[in-house]
Coordinates of C-alpha atoms in Angstrom, one line a residue:
Chain A
M1 CA -57.1 -120.1 -44.1
G2 CA -60.6 -119.5 -46.0
A3 CA -63.9 -118.4 -44.7
P4 CA -65.7 -121.1 -42.3
A5 CA -67.7 -123.5 -44.6
R6 CA -71.5 -122.6 -43.9
I7 CA -73.4 -125.1 -42.0
S8 CA -76.9 -123.9 -42.4
T9 CA -79.1 -125.3 -44.9
A10 CA -82.8 -125.7 -45.7
V11 CA -84.6 -127.7 -48.4
P12 CA -86.8 -126.3 -50.4
V13 CA -89.8 -129.0 -51.5
A14 CA -93.2 -129.2 -53.1
A15 CA -95.0 -131.4 -50.8
P16 CA -98.6 -132.0 -51.3
R17 CA -101.2 -131.5 -48.2
R18 CA -102.2 -135.0 -46.7
P19 CA -104.3 -135.9 -43.8
P20 CA -102.7 -136.6 -40.4
P21 CA -101.5 -140.1 -39.5
L22 CA -104.2 -142.0 -37.8
R23 CA -104.0 -142.7 -34.1
A24 CA -104.5 -146.0 -32.9
R25 CA -108.0 -146.6 -31.8
S26 CA -108.4 -150.3 -30.6
I27 CA -109.9 -151.1 -27.4
S28 CA -106.6 -152.9 -26.2
H29 CA -104.7 -149.5 -27.1
W30 CA -107.3 -147.7 -25.0
L31 CA -106.7 -149.9 -22.1
H32 CA -103.4 -149.7 -22.2
A33 CA -103.3 -145.9 -22.5
N34 CA -106.0 -145.3 -19.8
L35 CA -105.7 -148.0 -17.3
F36 CA -102.3 -150.1 -17.4
S37 CA -99.8 -147.4 -18.6
N38 CA -97.7 -147.8 -15.7
A39 CA -97.3 -149.8 -12.6
H40 CA -98.6 -147.0 -10.6
N41 CA -101.7 -147.0 -12.6
T42 CA -102.1 -150.6 -13.2
V43 CA -102.3 -151.1 -9.4
L44 CA -105.0 -148.6 -9.2
T45 CA -106.8 -150.2 -11.6
L46 CA -106.6 -153.5 -9.9
L47 CA -107.8 -152.2 -6.7
C48 CA -111.0 -150.2 -8.0
L49 CA -111.6 -153.7 -9.9
V50 CA -111.6 -155.4 -6.4
A51 CA -113.8 -152.8 -4.7
L52 CA -116.3 -153.2 -7.4
V53 CA -116.2 -157.0 -7.6
M54 CA -116.9 -156.9 -4.0
A55 CA -119.9 -153.9 -3.8
V56 CA -121.9 -154.5 -6.9
P57 CA -123.5 -157.9 -6.4
G58 CA -124.5 -156.6 -2.8
I59 CA -125.9 -153.7 -4.5
V60 CA -127.5 -155.5 -7.2
R61 CA -129.2 -158.0 -5.1
W62 CA -130.7 -155.2 -2.7
A63 CA -131.8 -152.9 -5.4
V64 CA -132.8 -155.5 -7.9
L65 CA -133.2 -158.9 -7.5
D66 CA -134.7 -158.9 -3.7
A67 CA -136.3 -155.7 -4.1
V68 CA -140.3 -155.2 -3.7
W69 CA -141.8 -153.5 -6.6
T70 CA -145.2 -153.5 -5.4
S71 CA -147.1 -153.8 -2.3
A72 CA -150.5 -151.6 -1.7
D73 CA -149.8 -151.6 2.2
G74 CA -146.0 -152.4 2.5
E75 CA -146.5 -156.1 4.0
A76 CA -144.6 -157.5 1.1
C77 CA -141.6 -155.1 2.1
R78 CA -141.6 -156.1 5.7
T79 CA -140.2 -159.9 4.8
A80 CA -138.3 -159.0 1.8
L81 CA -134.2 -158.9 2.2
G82 CA -134.1 -156.2 -0.5
A83 CA -135.2 -152.4 -1.2
C84 CA -138.8 -151.6 -1.0
W85 CA -139.0 -149.6 -4.2
A86 CA -143.0 -150.0 -3.4
V87 CA -143.0 -146.8 -1.3
V88 CA -142.2 -144.8 -4.4
G89 CA -145.2 -146.4 -6.3
E90 CA -147.5 -145.9 -3.4
K91 CA -146.3 -142.3 -2.3
Y92 CA -145.2 -140.6 -5.3
R93 CA -148.2 -138.3 -5.8
L94 CA -147.6 -137.0 -2.2
I95 CA -144.0 -136.6 -2.8
L96 CA -144.4 -134.8 -6.5
F97 CA -147.6 -132.9 -5.5
G98 CA -147.4 -132.6 -1.9
T99 CA -151.0 -131.3 -0.1
F100 CA -151.8 -129.9 -3.8
P101 CA -155.7 -131.0 -3.9
Y102 CA -155.9 -134.5 -5.6
E103 CA -158.4 -133.8 -8.3
E104 CA -156.7 -130.7 -9.6
R105 CA -153.5 -132.5 -10.0
W106 CA -153.5 -131.8 -14.1
R107 CA -152.8 -128.1 -13.3
G108 CA -149.7 -129.5 -11.4
W109 CA -148.8 -131.5 -14.2
L110 CA -149.2 -128.8 -16.7
V111 CA -147.0 -126.4 -14.7
I112 CA -144.2 -129.0 -14.5
A113 CA -144.6 -129.4 -18.4
L114 CA -144.5 -125.8 -19.0
I115 CA -141.8 -125.1 -16.9
I116 CA -139.3 -127.9 -18.1
G117 CA -140.6 -127.3 -21.8
L118 CA -139.3 -123.6 -21.8
A119 CA -136.0 -124.7 -19.9
V120 CA -135.5 -126.8 -22.9
V121 CA -136.3 -124.4 -25.4
S122 CA -134.2 -121.8 -23.9
G123 CA -131.0 -124.5 -24.2
F124 CA -131.3 -123.7 -27.9
R125 CA -128.8 -121.0 -28.6
R126 CA -130.6 -119.5 -31.7
F127 CA -133.3 -118.7 -29.3
W128 CA -131.1 -116.6 -27.1
S129 CA -132.6 -112.9 -26.9
W130 CA -134.2 -110.6 -24.8
Y131 CA -137.7 -112.2 -26.1
L132 CA -136.8 -115.3 -24.5
F133 CA -136.6 -113.3 -21.0
L134 CA -140.0 -112.2 -22.0
A135 CA -141.3 -115.8 -22.6
W136 CA -140.1 -116.6 -19.1
I137 CA -142.1 -113.9 -17.6
A138 CA -145.0 -114.9 -19.6
V139 CA -144.8 -118.6 -18.6
L140 CA -144.2 -117.4 -14.8
V141 CA -147.7 -115.5 -15.3
V142 CA -149.4 -118.4 -16.6
V143 CA -148.1 -120.7 -14.3
L144 CA -149.2 -118.4 -11.4
V145 CA -152.7 -118.6 -12.8
L146 CA -152.4 -122.1 -13.0
M147 CA -151.2 -122.8 -9.3
L148 CA -153.5 -119.9 -7.9
G149 CA -156.8 -120.4 -9.5
G150 CA -159.8 -117.8 -8.9
V151 CA -160.1 -117.2 -12.6
F152 CA -161.1 -118.7 -15.7
G153 CA -163.4 -121.2 -13.5
L154 CA -160.2 -122.5 -11.8
R155 CA -161.0 -123.5 -8.4
R156 CA -158.9 -121.3 -6.1
I157 CA -155.9 -123.1 -4.4
G158 CA -153.9 -121.1 -1.7
T159 CA -150.5 -121.0 -1.5
N160 CA -150.7 -122.9 1.7
E161 CA -151.7 -125.8 -0.3
W162 CA -149.1 -125.9 -3.0
G163 CA -146.2 -128.6 -2.3
G164 CA -144.0 -130.8 -4.3
L165 CA -142.4 -130.8 -7.8
P166 CA -144.8 -127.8 -8.9
L167 CA -143.5 -125.7 -5.8
T168 CA -139.9 -126.5 -6.3
L169 CA -139.9 -125.8 -9.9
L170 CA -141.7 -122.7 -9.4
L171 CA -139.5 -121.5 -6.4
F172 CA -136.7 -122.3 -8.9
M173 CA -138.0 -120.5 -11.9
G174 CA -139.0 -117.4 -9.6
T175 CA -135.7 -117.3 -8.1
V176 CA -133.9 -117.4 -11.5
V177 CA -135.9 -115.2 -13.3
G178 CA -136.5 -112.8 -10.7
G179 CA -132.7 -112.8 -9.4
F180 CA -131.3 -112.7 -12.8
P181 CA -132.3 -109.1 -13.7
L182 CA -131.6 -108.3 -10.2
A183 CA -128.2 -109.8 -10.6
I184 CA -127.4 -107.8 -13.6
V185 CA -128.5 -104.4 -12.1
L186 CA -126.6 -105.1 -8.8
A187 CA -123.5 -105.8 -10.9
L188 CA -123.8 -102.7 -13.2
G189 CA -124.8 -100.9 -10.0
R190 CA -121.4 -101.9 -8.3
R191 CA -119.6 -100.6 -11.2
S192 CA -121.8 -97.1 -11.4
R193 CA -119.7 -93.8 -11.3
L194 CA -122.6 -92.7 -9.2
P195 CA -121.8 -93.1 -5.3
V196 CA -125.2 -93.7 -4.2
I197 CA -125.8 -96.5 -6.4
Q198 CA -122.5 -97.9 -6.1
A199 CA -123.0 -97.8 -2.3
L200 CA -126.3 -99.5 -2.4
S201 CA -125.4 -102.2 -4.6
I202 CA -122.2 -103.1 -2.8
G203 CA -124.2 -102.8 0.8
L204 CA -127.0 -105.3 -0.3
I205 CA -124.5 -107.9 -2.2
E206 CA -122.0 -107.8 0.8
I207 CA -124.9 -108.2 3.3
T208 CA -126.5 -111.0 1.6
R209 CA -123.5 -112.8 0.9
G210 CA -122.3 -112.4 4.7
V211 CA -125.5 -114.6 5.9
P212 CA -126.5 -118.0 5.4
L213 CA -129.7 -118.8 3.2
V214 CA -131.3 -120.2 6.4
A215 CA -131.0 -117.0 8.1
V216 CA -132.3 -115.3 5.0
L217 CA -135.3 -117.3 5.1
F218 CA -135.8 -117.1 8.6
I219 CA -135.7 -113.2 8.5
A220 CA -138.2 -113.3 5.4
S221 CA -140.6 -115.5 7.2
V222 CA -140.5 -114.7 11.0
M223 CA -139.0 -111.0 11.4
F224 CA -140.3 -109.3 8.2
P225 CA -143.9 -109.2 9.1
L226 CA -142.9 -107.7 12.3
F227 CA -141.8 -104.5 10.6
L228 CA -144.7 -104.7 8.5
P229 CA -148.1 -102.5 9.5
G230 CA -150.6 -105.3 10.9
E231 CA -153.1 -104.8 8.4
L232 CA -150.6 -105.7 5.4
T233 CA -149.8 -109.2 5.2
I234 CA -147.6 -110.9 2.4
D235 CA -148.0 -114.6 1.7
K236 CA -145.4 -116.6 3.3
L237 CA -144.4 -118.3 0.0
L238 CA -144.0 -114.8 -1.6
R239 CA -141.7 -113.7 1.4
A240 CA -139.9 -116.9 1.2
Q241 CA -139.5 -116.5 -3.0
I242 CA -138.3 -112.8 -2.3
G243 CA -135.6 -114.1 0.2
M244 CA -134.0 -116.7 -2.5
I245 CA -134.3 -113.9 -5.3
V246 CA -132.0 -111.5 -3.5
F247 CA -129.7 -114.4 -2.2
F248 CA -129.5 -115.6 -5.6
A249 CA -128.8 -112.4 -7.1
A250 CA -126.0 -111.1 -4.5
Y251 CA -124.0 -114.2 -5.7
A252 CA -124.9 -114.0 -9.2
A253 CA -124.0 -110.3 -9.3
E254 CA -120.5 -111.0 -8.5
V255 CA -120.2 -113.6 -11.5
V256 CA -121.8 -111.0 -14.0
R257 CA -119.3 -108.4 -12.4
G258 CA -116.6 -110.8 -13.5
G259 CA -117.9 -110.9 -17.0
L260 CA -118.3 -107.1 -17.3
Q261 CA -114.6 -106.8 -16.0
A262 CA -113.5 -109.3 -19.1
I263 CA -114.8 -106.8 -21.7
P264 CA -112.1 -104.7 -23.3
R265 CA -112.0 -101.2 -23.1
G266 CA -111.9 -101.1 -26.8
Q267 CA -115.5 -102.1 -26.8
Y268 CA -116.6 -99.3 -24.9
D269 CA -114.7 -97.0 -26.9
A270 CA -116.0 -98.2 -30.1
A271 CA -119.7 -98.2 -28.9
D272 CA -119.1 -94.6 -27.5
A273 CA -117.4 -93.6 -31.0
I274 CA -120.5 -94.6 -33.2
G275 CA -122.6 -92.7 -30.8
L276 CA -124.4 -95.6 -28.8
S277 CA -125.9 -94.2 -25.3
Y278 CA -124.9 -96.0 -21.9
W279 CA -128.4 -98.2 -22.1
Q280 CA -127.8 -99.0 -25.8
S281 CA -124.3 -100.1 -25.7
T282 CA -124.8 -102.0 -22.1
S283 CA -127.6 -103.9 -23.3
R284 CA -126.3 -104.3 -27.0
I285 CA -122.4 -104.6 -26.8
V286 CA -121.4 -105.1 -23.1
L287 CA -124.1 -107.5 -21.4
P288 CA -124.3 -109.9 -24.6
Q289 CA -120.4 -110.5 -24.4
A290 CA -120.4 -110.5 -20.6
L291 CA -123.0 -112.9 -19.7
R292 CA -121.7 -115.2 -22.6
V293 CA -118.4 -115.5 -20.6
V294 CA -119.8 -116.1 -17.5
I295 CA -122.5 -118.7 -18.5
P296 CA -120.7 -121.7 -17.0
A297 CA -120.1 -120.1 -13.6
L298 CA -123.8 -118.6 -13.7
M299 CA -124.9 -122.3 -14.3
N300 CA -123.0 -123.1 -11.2
D301 CA -125.1 -120.5 -9.3
I302 CA -128.6 -121.8 -11.1
I303 CA -128.0 -125.3 -10.1
R304 CA -127.4 -124.3 -6.5
A305 CA -130.5 -122.3 -6.5
F306 CA -132.4 -125.3 -7.7
K307 CA -131.0 -127.3 -4.6
N308 CA -131.6 -124.3 -2.3
T309 CA -135.3 -124.7 -3.0
T310 CA -134.9 -127.4 -0.4
F311 CA -134.4 -124.9 2.3
V312 CA -138.1 -123.8 2.2
S313 CA -139.1 -127.0 4.2
I314 CA -137.7 -125.6 7.3
I315 CA -140.1 -122.8 7.1
G316 CA -143.1 -124.9 6.5
L317 CA -143.4 -125.3 2.9
F318 CA -143.7 -128.7 1.4
D319 CA -141.2 -129.0 -1.6
V320 CA -140.6 -132.1 -3.1
L321 CA -138.0 -133.0 -0.2
G322 CA -140.4 -131.5 2.6
A323 CA -143.3 -133.3 1.0
T324 CA -141.1 -136.8 1.0
K325 CA -140.7 -136.3 4.7
A326 CA -144.1 -135.7 5.3
A327 CA -145.3 -138.7 3.1
L328 CA -142.8 -140.8 5.3
E329 CA -144.8 -140.0 8.5
D330 CA -147.1 -142.6 7.5
P331 CA -146.2 -145.5 10.1
R332 CA -146.5 -147.9 7.5
W333 CA -143.9 -146.9 5.1
I334 CA -141.5 -145.2 7.9
R335 CA -139.0 -147.8 7.8
F336 CA -138.7 -147.2 3.8
A337 CA -137.5 -143.7 3.9
P338 CA -133.9 -144.8 2.4
E339 CA -135.8 -145.9 -0.8
A340 CA -138.1 -142.7 -0.8
Y341 CA -135.0 -140.6 -0.6
L342 CA -133.1 -142.2 -3.2
F343 CA -136.0 -141.7 -5.4
V344 CA -135.8 -138.0 -4.5
F345 CA -132.3 -138.3 -4.9
A346 CA -132.2 -139.4 -8.4
L347 CA -134.9 -136.7 -9.1
Y348 CA -132.6 -133.8 -7.9
F349 CA -129.5 -135.7 -9.7
V350 CA -131.4 -135.8 -13.0
F351 CA -132.3 -132.0 -13.1
C352 CA -128.9 -130.7 -11.9
L353 CA -126.7 -133.1 -14.0
S354 CA -128.6 -132.1 -17.1
M355 CA -128.1 -128.6 -16.1
S356 CA -124.4 -129.0 -15.6
K357 CA -124.0 -130.9 -18.8
Y358 CA -125.8 -128.4 -20.6
S359 CA -123.1 -125.8 -19.0
E360 CA -120.3 -128.0 -20.2
S361 CA -121.5 -127.7 -23.8
V362 CA -121.6 -124.1 -23.8
E363 CA -118.0 -123.6 -22.3
R364 CA -116.9 -126.3 -24.9
D365 CA -118.5 -123.6 -27.7
L366 CA -117.0 -120.6 -25.8
R367 CA -113.4 -122.3 -25.9
K368 CA -113.9 -122.8 -29.7
G369 CA -114.7 -119.0 -30.0
R370 CA -118.1 -120.1 -31.8
N371 CA -120.7 -117.5 -32.2
F372 CA -124.0 -118.1 -31.0
Chain B
M1 CA -108.4 -65.9 -33.8
P2 CA -112.0 -66.4 -32.9
E3 CA -111.4 -66.3 -29.3
G4 CA -113.4 -63.9 -27.4
N5 CA -116.4 -63.6 -29.9
G6 CA -118.5 -65.9 -27.4
A7 CA -120.3 -67.8 -29.8
D8 CA -119.3 -71.8 -30.4
R9 CA -119.3 -71.3 -34.3
T10 CA -115.4 -70.6 -35.2
G11 CA -116.3 -69.5 -38.7
A12 CA -114.5 -70.8 -41.7
D13 CA -111.3 -71.6 -39.8
G14 CA -111.4 -75.2 -39.5
I15 CA -113.7 -78.0 -38.9
V16 CA -111.8 -79.2 -35.9
E17 CA -110.3 -76.6 -33.9
L18 CA -108.3 -76.8 -30.4
R19 CA -107.4 -74.1 -28.4
V20 CA -104.9 -74.4 -25.5
V21 CA -106.2 -77.7 -24.8
N22 CA -104.7 -79.3 -21.6
K23 CA -105.1 -82.8 -20.0
W24 CA -103.9 -84.7 -16.8
F25 CA -104.1 -88.3 -16.0
D26 CA -104.1 -87.9 -12.5
D27 CA -101.1 -85.9 -11.4
F28 CA -99.5 -86.8 -15.1
H29 CA -99.9 -83.9 -17.7
V30 CA -100.5 -85.7 -20.5
L31 CA -101.6 -82.9 -23.0
R32 CA -99.8 -79.4 -22.8
D33 CA -101.4 -76.4 -24.4
I34 CA -102.4 -78.2 -27.4
N35 CA -103.3 -75.8 -30.3
L36 CA -104.6 -77.6 -33.5
T37 CA -106.8 -76.6 -36.5
V38 CA -107.9 -79.0 -39.2
G39 CA -109.2 -77.6 -42.1
R40 CA -112.2 -78.9 -44.0
G41 CA -111.1 -81.7 -46.3
E42 CA -107.3 -81.5 -45.1
K43 CA -105.4 -84.5 -43.8
V44 CA -103.2 -83.8 -40.7
V45 CA -101.0 -86.8 -40.0
I46 CA -99.5 -86.7 -36.1
C47 CA -96.6 -88.8 -35.3
G48 CA -94.3 -89.1 -32.1
P49 CA -93.1 -91.8 -29.8
S50 CA -95.3 -93.9 -27.5
G51 CA -96.7 -92.2 -24.5
S52 CA -96.4 -88.8 -26.4
G53 CA -100.0 -88.0 -26.0
K54 CA -100.9 -88.5 -29.8
S55 CA -103.7 -90.8 -29.3
T56 CA -104.9 -89.0 -26.0
L57 CA -105.1 -86.2 -28.3
I58 CA -107.4 -87.7 -31.1
R59 CA -109.4 -89.6 -28.5
C60 CA -110.5 -86.1 -26.9
I61 CA -111.9 -85.0 -30.4
N62 CA -114.7 -87.2 -30.1
R63 CA -114.7 -87.2 -26.3
L64 CA -113.5 -90.7 -25.6
E65 CA -110.9 -88.6 -23.4
E66 CA -112.4 -85.6 -21.5
H67 CA -109.9 -82.4 -21.5
Q68 CA -109.8 -80.5 -18.5
E69 CA -108.6 -76.9 -19.9
G70 CA -109.0 -75.3 -23.3
R71 CA -111.6 -75.4 -26.0
I72 CA -112.5 -78.1 -28.4
V73 CA -114.8 -77.2 -31.2
V74 CA -115.7 -79.7 -33.7
D75 CA -117.9 -78.6 -36.9
G76 CA -119.3 -75.6 -34.8
T77 CA -120.4 -77.7 -31.8
E78 CA -118.0 -77.2 -28.7
L79 CA -117.4 -80.3 -26.4
T80 CA -118.4 -79.6 -23.0
G81 CA -120.1 -82.0 -20.3
D82 CA -123.4 -81.4 -22.5
V83 CA -124.3 -84.9 -23.4
R84 CA -126.3 -83.6 -26.5
A85 CA -123.3 -81.8 -27.8
I86 CA -121.2 -84.9 -27.3
E87 CA -123.8 -87.1 -29.2
Q88 CA -123.8 -84.7 -32.0
V89 CA -120.1 -84.5 -32.6
R90 CA -119.9 -88.4 -32.3
R91 CA -122.5 -88.5 -35.2
R92 CA -120.2 -86.5 -37.3
V93 CA -116.9 -88.0 -36.4
G94 CA -116.0 -91.5 -37.3
M95 CA -113.3 -93.3 -35.5
V96 CA -110.8 -96.3 -36.2
F97 CA -108.6 -97.9 -33.6
Q98 CA -105.6 -99.8 -33.6
Q99 CA -107.1 -102.9 -32.3
F100 CA -109.9 -102.6 -34.9
N101 CA -112.6 -103.2 -31.9
L102 CA -115.3 -104.7 -34.0
F103 CA -118.3 -106.1 -32.0
P104 CA -117.2 -110.2 -31.8
H105 CA -120.7 -111.1 -31.0
L106 CA -122.3 -109.5 -34.0
S107 CA -121.7 -110.1 -37.7
V108 CA -119.9 -107.8 -40.1
M109 CA -123.5 -106.5 -41.4
E110 CA -124.6 -106.1 -37.7
N111 CA -121.6 -104.2 -36.6
L112 CA -122.2 -101.6 -39.4
T113 CA -126.0 -101.2 -38.9
L114 CA -126.0 -101.0 -35.1
G115 CA -124.9 -97.3 -34.8
P116 CA -126.9 -95.7 -37.4
V117 CA -130.2 -97.9 -36.5
L118 CA -129.8 -97.2 -32.5
A119 CA -128.1 -94.0 -32.4
A120 CA -129.4 -92.3 -35.6
R121 CA -132.8 -94.1 -35.9
T122 CA -132.1 -95.0 -39.5
A123 CA -134.5 -97.5 -40.9
Q124 CA -132.9 -100.9 -40.9
S125 CA -133.3 -101.4 -44.5
A126 CA -131.8 -98.2 -45.2
A127 CA -128.7 -99.0 -43.1
Q128 CA -128.2 -102.1 -45.0
S129 CA -128.1 -100.8 -48.2
R130 CA -125.7 -98.3 -47.2
A131 CA -123.7 -101.0 -45.1
R132 CA -123.4 -102.8 -48.3
E133 CA -122.4 -100.1 -50.5
L134 CA -119.8 -99.3 -47.9
L135 CA -118.4 -102.9 -47.8
E136 CA -118.2 -102.9 -51.4
R137 CA -116.0 -99.7 -51.2
V138 CA -113.5 -101.3 -49.0
R139 CA -113.9 -104.7 -51.2
I140 CA -115.3 -107.2 -48.6
A141 CA -119.0 -107.3 -49.9
D142 CA -118.8 -111.1 -49.7
Q143 CA -118.0 -111.2 -45.7
A144 CA -121.1 -109.5 -44.8
H145 CA -122.7 -112.5 -42.8
K146 CA -119.3 -113.4 -41.2
Y147 CA -118.2 -112.7 -37.9
P148 CA -115.2 -110.8 -37.1
G149 CA -113.1 -113.5 -35.6
Q150 CA -113.6 -115.0 -38.9
L151 CA -111.4 -112.6 -40.8
S152 CA -108.2 -111.6 -41.0
G153 CA -106.6 -108.5 -39.5
G154 CA -106.7 -106.5 -42.8
Q155 CA -110.2 -107.4 -43.3
Q156 CA -111.3 -106.5 -39.9
Q157 CA -110.0 -103.2 -40.2
R158 CA -111.5 -102.6 -43.6
V159 CA -115.1 -103.3 -41.8
A160 CA -114.1 -100.9 -38.9
I161 CA -113.2 -98.2 -41.6
A162 CA -116.9 -99.0 -43.1
R163 CA -118.4 -99.0 -39.9
A164 CA -116.9 -95.6 -39.3
L165 CA -118.2 -94.1 -42.4
M166 CA -121.9 -95.4 -42.0
M167 CA -123.0 -92.2 -40.4
R168 CA -121.6 -90.0 -43.3
P169 CA -118.8 -88.4 -40.7
R170 CA -117.4 -85.2 -41.5
V171 CA -114.3 -86.0 -40.0
M172 CA -112.5 -89.2 -39.7
L173 CA -110.0 -90.2 -36.6
F174 CA -107.5 -92.8 -37.5
D175 CA -105.6 -94.1 -33.9
E176 CA -102.8 -95.9 -35.5
P177 CA -105.0 -98.3 -38.0
T178 CA -102.2 -100.3 -39.2
S179 CA -99.8 -100.9 -35.8
A180 CA -101.5 -104.2 -35.2
L181 CA -101.5 -105.5 -38.6
D182 CA -99.2 -108.2 -40.2
P183 CA -96.7 -106.6 -42.9
E184 CA -98.9 -108.0 -45.6
M185 CA -102.1 -106.7 -44.7
I186 CA -100.8 -102.9 -44.1
N187 CA -101.3 -101.8 -47.9
E188 CA -104.8 -103.1 -48.1
V189 CA -105.9 -100.7 -45.4
L190 CA -103.9 -97.9 -46.3
D191 CA -105.1 -98.0 -50.4
V192 CA -108.7 -98.0 -48.5
M193 CA -107.5 -94.9 -46.7
I194 CA -105.9 -93.1 -49.8
Q195 CA -109.5 -93.7 -51.4
L196 CA -110.9 -91.6 -48.3
V197 CA -108.0 -89.0 -49.5
E198 CA -109.0 -88.7 -52.8
E199 CA -112.8 -88.4 -51.9
G200 CA -112.0 -85.3 -49.7
M201 CA -112.5 -86.8 -46.5
T202 CA -111.3 -84.6 -43.3
M203 CA -108.8 -87.0 -41.7
I204 CA -106.7 -86.9 -38.6
V205 CA -104.5 -90.2 -38.5
V206 CA -102.1 -91.3 -35.9
T207 CA -99.5 -93.1 -37.7
H208 CA -96.0 -94.4 -38.1
E209 CA -96.4 -95.2 -41.6
M210 CA -94.0 -92.3 -42.9
G211 CA -94.4 -93.1 -46.6
F212 CA -98.2 -92.8 -46.3
A213 CA -97.9 -89.7 -44.6
R214 CA -95.6 -88.0 -46.9
R215 CA -97.9 -88.9 -49.7
V216 CA -101.4 -87.7 -48.3
A217 CA -100.7 -85.1 -45.3
D218 CA -101.4 -81.7 -45.6
L219 CA -99.8 -81.0 -42.3
M220 CA -97.2 -83.3 -40.1
V221 CA -97.4 -82.8 -36.7
F222 CA -94.8 -84.1 -34.3
M223 CA -95.6 -84.9 -30.7
D224 CA -93.4 -85.4 -27.7
D225 CA -93.7 -85.7 -23.9
G226 CA -97.4 -84.1 -24.4
E227 CA -96.3 -81.1 -26.6
I228 CA -96.6 -80.4 -30.3
V229 CA -93.2 -79.8 -31.2
E230 CA -93.2 -79.5 -34.5
A231 CA -95.8 -78.9 -37.3
A232 CA -95.1 -78.4 -40.9
P233 CA -96.0 -79.6 -44.4
P234 CA -94.3 -82.8 -45.1
E235 CA -91.9 -81.7 -47.7
E236 CA -90.5 -79.4 -44.9
F237 CA -91.1 -81.7 -41.9
F238 CA -89.1 -84.5 -43.4
T239 CA -86.3 -83.1 -45.4
R240 CA -85.6 -79.9 -42.7
P241 CA -87.3 -80.4 -39.4
S242 CA -86.5 -77.4 -37.3
N243 CA -86.4 -79.1 -34.1
E244 CA -83.8 -81.3 -32.7
R245 CA -86.1 -83.7 -31.1
T246 CA -88.1 -84.1 -34.3
R247 CA -84.8 -85.1 -36.2
A248 CA -84.2 -87.4 -33.6
F249 CA -87.4 -89.3 -33.9
L250 CA -87.3 -89.1 -37.4
S251 CA -83.8 -90.6 -37.8
Q252 CA -85.0 -93.4 -35.5
I253 CA -87.9 -94.4 -37.3
L254 CA -86.4 -93.7 -41.1
T255 CA -83.5 -96.0 -40.7
H256 CA -83.6 -99.5 -41.6

């Protein structure tokens, strides 16, 4: 017997590079792949179709065809079968500005424009640096001057008159601008080697996370003044703002801590080896990487902070939701609360959806390992 | 021996001096009575099985790890808890890591200039021209604007060497600089290291590249289980090691 014949073979070639085969992209192909790929999916697709056919005409008739778009006193709405969008047209000033003095509304509009404008600018990653944070602080100051007045010939407007969208946006901005640095400090503090700092950070984080926001706001508005000497009073809005900042920071600190833990030890080694101090390596090496990783999770907290601004209405501040509720106390319009609330719903939805979509795009870039 | 003279200066003995250094990780005795002197301009190669303490040893030399007993003196400065002394030593000692440890969010240029600009307060423009000069030397001048993730492992490690050289260190530490590289990239890194050897840099290298070690080392050190088991010039070390453990280790890594 000779040696067994060799089975293993490989074929050397010289094959040129070429593009991948095209995927079928026709509509019927898409329908088949996504809606009718098997019996189970086909049944589900048909059921959804039936549900849509049953629901959509009714909704369209109520919301569009039979709806009343304008009516100065709501009379036209009383006889109509559809929605009364006139309530939005009549009450939007109150919804958007609450009790803010009518003739000073331009200041409110300017505040809204400044905050939204800077938020949009912040979305461009090429502007991301510590300077952007300074810009937020600068805008915060400008916004406060605009709202409060009393300088530059602006009429003074007390915080008890603030309301509506400027108040909502200001509370939101104050929460994030104030809470974000506090979150970073708490996260670093929790990892500190100094026991006192570590204990303080853990204590603040855990206590705050252990109580509901409503309780924090009640403590800030009702109990906190009891502990202060009588002559010292802190504005109710400011107290609520501080409560919201601490609440936001406690949650965000845990998110940031997750990012800090994702930094490999080698990064600290390299920073130490080239002679960077703790603060240099923290601000230039550790935090820029840790924060990038946690942006999606942080956006989650930021969106929640936006929605949490509605809680201030329970301590008597008129944010958008509170102002809407107040506007609907008008007996002529009280019946049309659903339409007004749908408008507010849409307003919140647009803000939250754009933040969430933005977060998705950041996440996509992170996944591709792109640098920004 | 400079012992007992009370001063930090250890005279002309060596630029790096370790005297009876001991270190523990919790209860584990990871460095045991380490005595090592590295002469100015000399090359010391440390080898040994994994877990033998060789990485920990060189990480003690720039205080990435703290030793608990004994003295470590680098270029006349003793490493104690004193932060100023640690900063001074770190400015004079460059380090290259197994995993490169480049800063992924910074460009190659920023990786190089960050240390000098922040830690040594060098002007940005001076740091950049120094960086360009070094990138030229490690033959990746054209990659200065790229990010580490866009480079091959060999290129990243050459950037890391350039980064370590930015502050004109008097000693270079290499912690298994080629262990994480694909085989075809090992030589490009070793070539840069040989260039440094020829320029007379003081080098302490932990490596398993025995060909490189035999070629450049003034002293071969074999560590096992936290101890220096054998120390000899390469010729003697590779041909007639005196210790049984050294022979066993060499026979394991030199076959195939």
